[in-house]
GROMACS .gro file of C-alpha atoms in nm:
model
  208
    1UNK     CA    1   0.000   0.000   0.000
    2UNK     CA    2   0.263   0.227   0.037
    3UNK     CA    3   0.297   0.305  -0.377
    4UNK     CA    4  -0.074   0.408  -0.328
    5UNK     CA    5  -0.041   0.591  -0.030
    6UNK     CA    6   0.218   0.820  -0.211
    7UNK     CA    7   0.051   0.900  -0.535
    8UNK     CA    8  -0.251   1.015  -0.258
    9UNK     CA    9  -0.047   1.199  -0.057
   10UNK     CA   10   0.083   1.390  -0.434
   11UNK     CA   11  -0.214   1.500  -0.444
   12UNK     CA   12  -0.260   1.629  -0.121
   13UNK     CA   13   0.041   1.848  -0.164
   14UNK     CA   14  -0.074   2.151  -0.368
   15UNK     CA   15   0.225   2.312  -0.410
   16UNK     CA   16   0.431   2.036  -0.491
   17UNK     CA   17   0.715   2.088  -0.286
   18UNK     CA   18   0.745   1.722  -0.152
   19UNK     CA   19   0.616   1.829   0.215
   20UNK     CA   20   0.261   1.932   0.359
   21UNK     CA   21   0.178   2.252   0.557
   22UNK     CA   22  -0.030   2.237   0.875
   23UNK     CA   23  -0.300   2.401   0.612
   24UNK     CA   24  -0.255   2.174   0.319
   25UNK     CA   25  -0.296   1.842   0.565
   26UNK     CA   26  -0.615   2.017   0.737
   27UNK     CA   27  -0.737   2.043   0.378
   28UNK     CA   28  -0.723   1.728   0.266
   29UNK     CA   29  -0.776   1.529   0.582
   30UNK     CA   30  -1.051   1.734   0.762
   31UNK     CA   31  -1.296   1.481   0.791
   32UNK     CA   32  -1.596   1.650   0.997
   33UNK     CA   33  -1.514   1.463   1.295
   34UNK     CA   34  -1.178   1.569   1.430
   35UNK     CA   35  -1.159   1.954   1.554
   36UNK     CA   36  -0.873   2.126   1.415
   37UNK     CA   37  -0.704   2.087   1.756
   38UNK     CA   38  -0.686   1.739   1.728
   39UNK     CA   39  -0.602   1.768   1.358
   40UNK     CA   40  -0.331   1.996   1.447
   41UNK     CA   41  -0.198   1.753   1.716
   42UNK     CA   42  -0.235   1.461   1.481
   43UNK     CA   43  -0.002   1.672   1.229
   44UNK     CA   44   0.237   1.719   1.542
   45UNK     CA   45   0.281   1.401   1.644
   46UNK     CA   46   0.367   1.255   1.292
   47UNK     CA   47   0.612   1.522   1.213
   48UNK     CA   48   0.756   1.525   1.525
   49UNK     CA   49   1.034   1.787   1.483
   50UNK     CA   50   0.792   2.105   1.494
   51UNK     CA   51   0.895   2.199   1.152
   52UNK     CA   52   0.498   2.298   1.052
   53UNK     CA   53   0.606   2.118   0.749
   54UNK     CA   54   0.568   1.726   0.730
   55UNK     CA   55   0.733   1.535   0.432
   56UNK     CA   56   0.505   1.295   0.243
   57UNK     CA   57   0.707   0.991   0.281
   58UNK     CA   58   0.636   1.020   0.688
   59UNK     CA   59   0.302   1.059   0.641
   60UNK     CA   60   0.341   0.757   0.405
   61UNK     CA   61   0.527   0.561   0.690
   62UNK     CA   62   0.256   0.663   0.918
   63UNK     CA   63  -0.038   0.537   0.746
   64UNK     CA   64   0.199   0.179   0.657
   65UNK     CA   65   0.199   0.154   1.023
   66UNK     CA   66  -0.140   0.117   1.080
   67UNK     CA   67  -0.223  -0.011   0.773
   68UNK     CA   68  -0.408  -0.335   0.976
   69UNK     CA   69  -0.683  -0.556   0.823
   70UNK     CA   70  -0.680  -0.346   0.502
   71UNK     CA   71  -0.303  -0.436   0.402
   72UNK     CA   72  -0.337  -0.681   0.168
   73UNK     CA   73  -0.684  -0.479   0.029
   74UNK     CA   74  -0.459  -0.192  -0.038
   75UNK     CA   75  -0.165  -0.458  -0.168
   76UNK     CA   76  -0.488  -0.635  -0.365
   77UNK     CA   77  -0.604  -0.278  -0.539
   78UNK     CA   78  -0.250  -0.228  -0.678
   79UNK     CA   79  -0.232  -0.558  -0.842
   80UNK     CA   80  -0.573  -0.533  -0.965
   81UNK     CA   81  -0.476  -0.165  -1.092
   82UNK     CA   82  -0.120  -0.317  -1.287
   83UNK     CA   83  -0.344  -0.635  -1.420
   84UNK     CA   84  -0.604  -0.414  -1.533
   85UNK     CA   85  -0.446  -0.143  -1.726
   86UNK     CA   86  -0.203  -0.440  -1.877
   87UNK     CA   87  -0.517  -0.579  -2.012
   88UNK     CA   88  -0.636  -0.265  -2.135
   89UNK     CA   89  -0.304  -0.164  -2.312
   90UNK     CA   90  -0.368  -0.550  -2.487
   91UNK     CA   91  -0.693  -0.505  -2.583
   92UNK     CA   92  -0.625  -0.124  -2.711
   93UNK     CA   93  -0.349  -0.319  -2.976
   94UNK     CA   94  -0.559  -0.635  -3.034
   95UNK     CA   95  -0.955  -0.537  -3.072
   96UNK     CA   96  -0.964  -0.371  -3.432
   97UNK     CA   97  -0.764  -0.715  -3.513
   98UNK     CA   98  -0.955  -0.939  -3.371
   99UNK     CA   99  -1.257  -1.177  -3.522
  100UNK     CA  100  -1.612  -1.036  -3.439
  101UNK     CA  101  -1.698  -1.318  -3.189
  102UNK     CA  102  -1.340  -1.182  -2.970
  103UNK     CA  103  -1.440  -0.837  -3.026
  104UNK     CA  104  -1.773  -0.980  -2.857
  105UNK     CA  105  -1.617  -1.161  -2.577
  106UNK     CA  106  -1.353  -0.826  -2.473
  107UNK     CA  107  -1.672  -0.645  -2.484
  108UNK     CA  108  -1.861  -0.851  -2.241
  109UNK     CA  109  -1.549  -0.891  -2.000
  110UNK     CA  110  -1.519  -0.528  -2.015
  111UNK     CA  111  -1.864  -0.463  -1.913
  112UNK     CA  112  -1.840  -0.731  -1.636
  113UNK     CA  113  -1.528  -0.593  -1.493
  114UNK     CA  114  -1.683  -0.252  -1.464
  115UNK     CA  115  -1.981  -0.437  -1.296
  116UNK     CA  116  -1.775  -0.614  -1.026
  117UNK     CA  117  -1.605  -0.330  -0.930
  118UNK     CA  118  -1.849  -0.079  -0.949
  119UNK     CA  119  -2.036  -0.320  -0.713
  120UNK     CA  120  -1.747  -0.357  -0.488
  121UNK     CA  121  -1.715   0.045  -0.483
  122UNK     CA  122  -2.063   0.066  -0.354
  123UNK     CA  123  -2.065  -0.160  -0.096
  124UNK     CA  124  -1.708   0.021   0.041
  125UNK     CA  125  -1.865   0.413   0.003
  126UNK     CA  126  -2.194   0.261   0.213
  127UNK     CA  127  -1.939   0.146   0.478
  128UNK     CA  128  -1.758   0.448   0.459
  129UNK     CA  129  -2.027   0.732   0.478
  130UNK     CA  130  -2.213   0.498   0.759
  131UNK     CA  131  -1.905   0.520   0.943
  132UNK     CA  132  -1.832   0.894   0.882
  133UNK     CA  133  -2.226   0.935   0.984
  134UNK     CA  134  -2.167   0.775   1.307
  135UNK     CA  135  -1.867   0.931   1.414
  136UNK     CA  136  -2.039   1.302   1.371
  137UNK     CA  137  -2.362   1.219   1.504
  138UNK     CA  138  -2.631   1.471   1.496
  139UNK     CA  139  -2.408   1.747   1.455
  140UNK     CA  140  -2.542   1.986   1.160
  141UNK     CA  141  -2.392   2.348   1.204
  142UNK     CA  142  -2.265   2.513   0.879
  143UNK     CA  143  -1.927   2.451   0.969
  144UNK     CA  144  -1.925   2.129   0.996
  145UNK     CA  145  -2.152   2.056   0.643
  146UNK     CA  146  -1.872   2.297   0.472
  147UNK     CA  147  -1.581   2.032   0.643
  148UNK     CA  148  -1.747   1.751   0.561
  149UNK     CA  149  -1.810   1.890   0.159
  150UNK     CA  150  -1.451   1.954   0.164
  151UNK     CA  151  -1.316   1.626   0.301
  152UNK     CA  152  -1.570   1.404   0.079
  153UNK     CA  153  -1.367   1.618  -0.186
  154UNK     CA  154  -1.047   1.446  -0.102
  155UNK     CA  155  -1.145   1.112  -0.046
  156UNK     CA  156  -1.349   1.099  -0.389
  157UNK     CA  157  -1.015   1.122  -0.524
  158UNK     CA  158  -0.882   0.861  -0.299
  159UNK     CA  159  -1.096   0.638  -0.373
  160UNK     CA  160  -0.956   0.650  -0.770
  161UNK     CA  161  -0.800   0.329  -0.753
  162UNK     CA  162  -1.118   0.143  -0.797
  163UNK     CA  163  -1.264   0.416  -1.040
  164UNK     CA  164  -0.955   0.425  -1.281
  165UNK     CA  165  -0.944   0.051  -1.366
  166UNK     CA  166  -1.307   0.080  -1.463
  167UNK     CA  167  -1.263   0.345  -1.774
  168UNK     CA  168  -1.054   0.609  -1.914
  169UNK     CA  169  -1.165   0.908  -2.098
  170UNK     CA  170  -0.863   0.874  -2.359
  171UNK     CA  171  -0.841   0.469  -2.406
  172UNK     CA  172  -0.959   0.435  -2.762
  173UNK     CA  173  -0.899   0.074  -2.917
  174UNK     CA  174  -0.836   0.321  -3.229
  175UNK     CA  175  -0.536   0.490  -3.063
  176UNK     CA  176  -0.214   0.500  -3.230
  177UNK     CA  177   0.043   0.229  -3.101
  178UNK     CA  178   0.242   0.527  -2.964
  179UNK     CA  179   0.004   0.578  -2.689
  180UNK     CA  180   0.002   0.267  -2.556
  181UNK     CA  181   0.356   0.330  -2.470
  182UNK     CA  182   0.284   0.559  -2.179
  183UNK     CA  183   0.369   0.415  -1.813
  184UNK     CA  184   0.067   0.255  -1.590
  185UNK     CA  185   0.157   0.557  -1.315
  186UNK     CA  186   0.100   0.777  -1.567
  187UNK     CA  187  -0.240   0.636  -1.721
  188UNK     CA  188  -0.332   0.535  -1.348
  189UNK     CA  189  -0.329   0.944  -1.243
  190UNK     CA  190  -0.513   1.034  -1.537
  191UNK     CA  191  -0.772   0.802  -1.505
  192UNK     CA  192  -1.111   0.916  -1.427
  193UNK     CA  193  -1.159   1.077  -1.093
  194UNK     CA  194  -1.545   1.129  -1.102
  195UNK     CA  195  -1.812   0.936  -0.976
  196UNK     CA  196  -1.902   0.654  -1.233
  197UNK     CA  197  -2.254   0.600  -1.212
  198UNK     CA  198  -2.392   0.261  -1.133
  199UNK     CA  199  -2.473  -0.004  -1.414
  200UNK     CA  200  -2.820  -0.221  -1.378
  201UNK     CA  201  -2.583  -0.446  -1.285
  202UNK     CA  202  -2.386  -0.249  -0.993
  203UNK     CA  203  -2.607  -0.444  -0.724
  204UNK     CA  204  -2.512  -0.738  -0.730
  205UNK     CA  205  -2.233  -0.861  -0.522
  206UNK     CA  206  -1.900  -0.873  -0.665
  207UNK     CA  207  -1.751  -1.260  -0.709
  208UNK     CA  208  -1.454  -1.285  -0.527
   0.00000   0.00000   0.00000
């Protein structure tokens, strides 16, 4: 998890300097629940030399530390990231090429893929917001709707590594062979960050 936890944590630093500010973390981490007390002392005790500035790879260690039951989910969404955009890169060489009845079956995988995981990505954003829910209770002051607005922001773009394996704007099995040469980092940041909206099929439970 520690590959993905530092392609988040890029994007968490604005000003791409290698290092957050006190403000940058409280952006990107305010959650709704913490006050920015305990935000700021969270920030503290990771940096740990008062510097106000904290360096990505410690918050990076941090997070490994604690990583828990989710390590080998995190491990699991990397490989499934790699495997998936190998496939794609195939299939955007091999489709035009292919017979009509393997054009069919890529098709069909494709759509099945999406389905699993867009499946699995609703199950994991119920879990989330139910936890989120419980941990601010009845609280519903305007500051705290304009923290939680924010922070949903951030994690929307967190959760990217189960949105970018299921499509890119660009992939085109059209494309020139030249663009298939681009590196999996690079296709995995430009991958779609939005919301993909659930297929008939989204409800069922993903086959594991």
């Amino acid at each position: 998890g520690h590959a993905l936890f530092q392609d988040v944590f890029r994007r968490a630093d604005k000003n791409d300097d290698g290092k957050l500010s006190f403000e940058e973390f409280q952006n990107y981490f305010a959650d709704g629940v913490l006050s920015p007390g305990e935000l700021r002392e969270l920030f503290n005790g990771i940096d740990g030399h008062s510097t106000n500035n904290l360096e990505t790879e410690r918050l990076c260690d941090y997070f490994s530390e604690h990583l828990g039951v989710y390590r080998p989910v995190l491990a699991a969404l990397e490989s499934l990231n790699c495997a998936v955009l190998t496939a794609m890169d195939s299939t955007k060489l091999e489709y035009e090429r292919a017979s009509k009845m393997d054009q069919f079956v890529t098709r069909f995988l494709l759509r099945e893929t999406v389905s699993q995981l867009q499946a699995l990505q609703s199950s994991l954003e119920g879990a989330s917001d139910t936890l989120e829910a419980q941990a601010r209770g009845p609280r519903s002051d305007e500051h705290s709707v304009e923290v939680q607005s924010r922070s949903h922001g951030s994690r929307r773009a967190g959760r990217r590594a189960l949105r970018s394996v299921g499509r890119s704007p660009t992939w085109s099995p059209s494309s020139s062979s030249s663009d298939t040469g681009q590196s999996s980092e690079l296709k995995s940041r430009d991958a779609v960050a939005a919301p993909s909206q659930p297929s008939p099929g989204a409800h069922r439970p993903a086959r594991v």
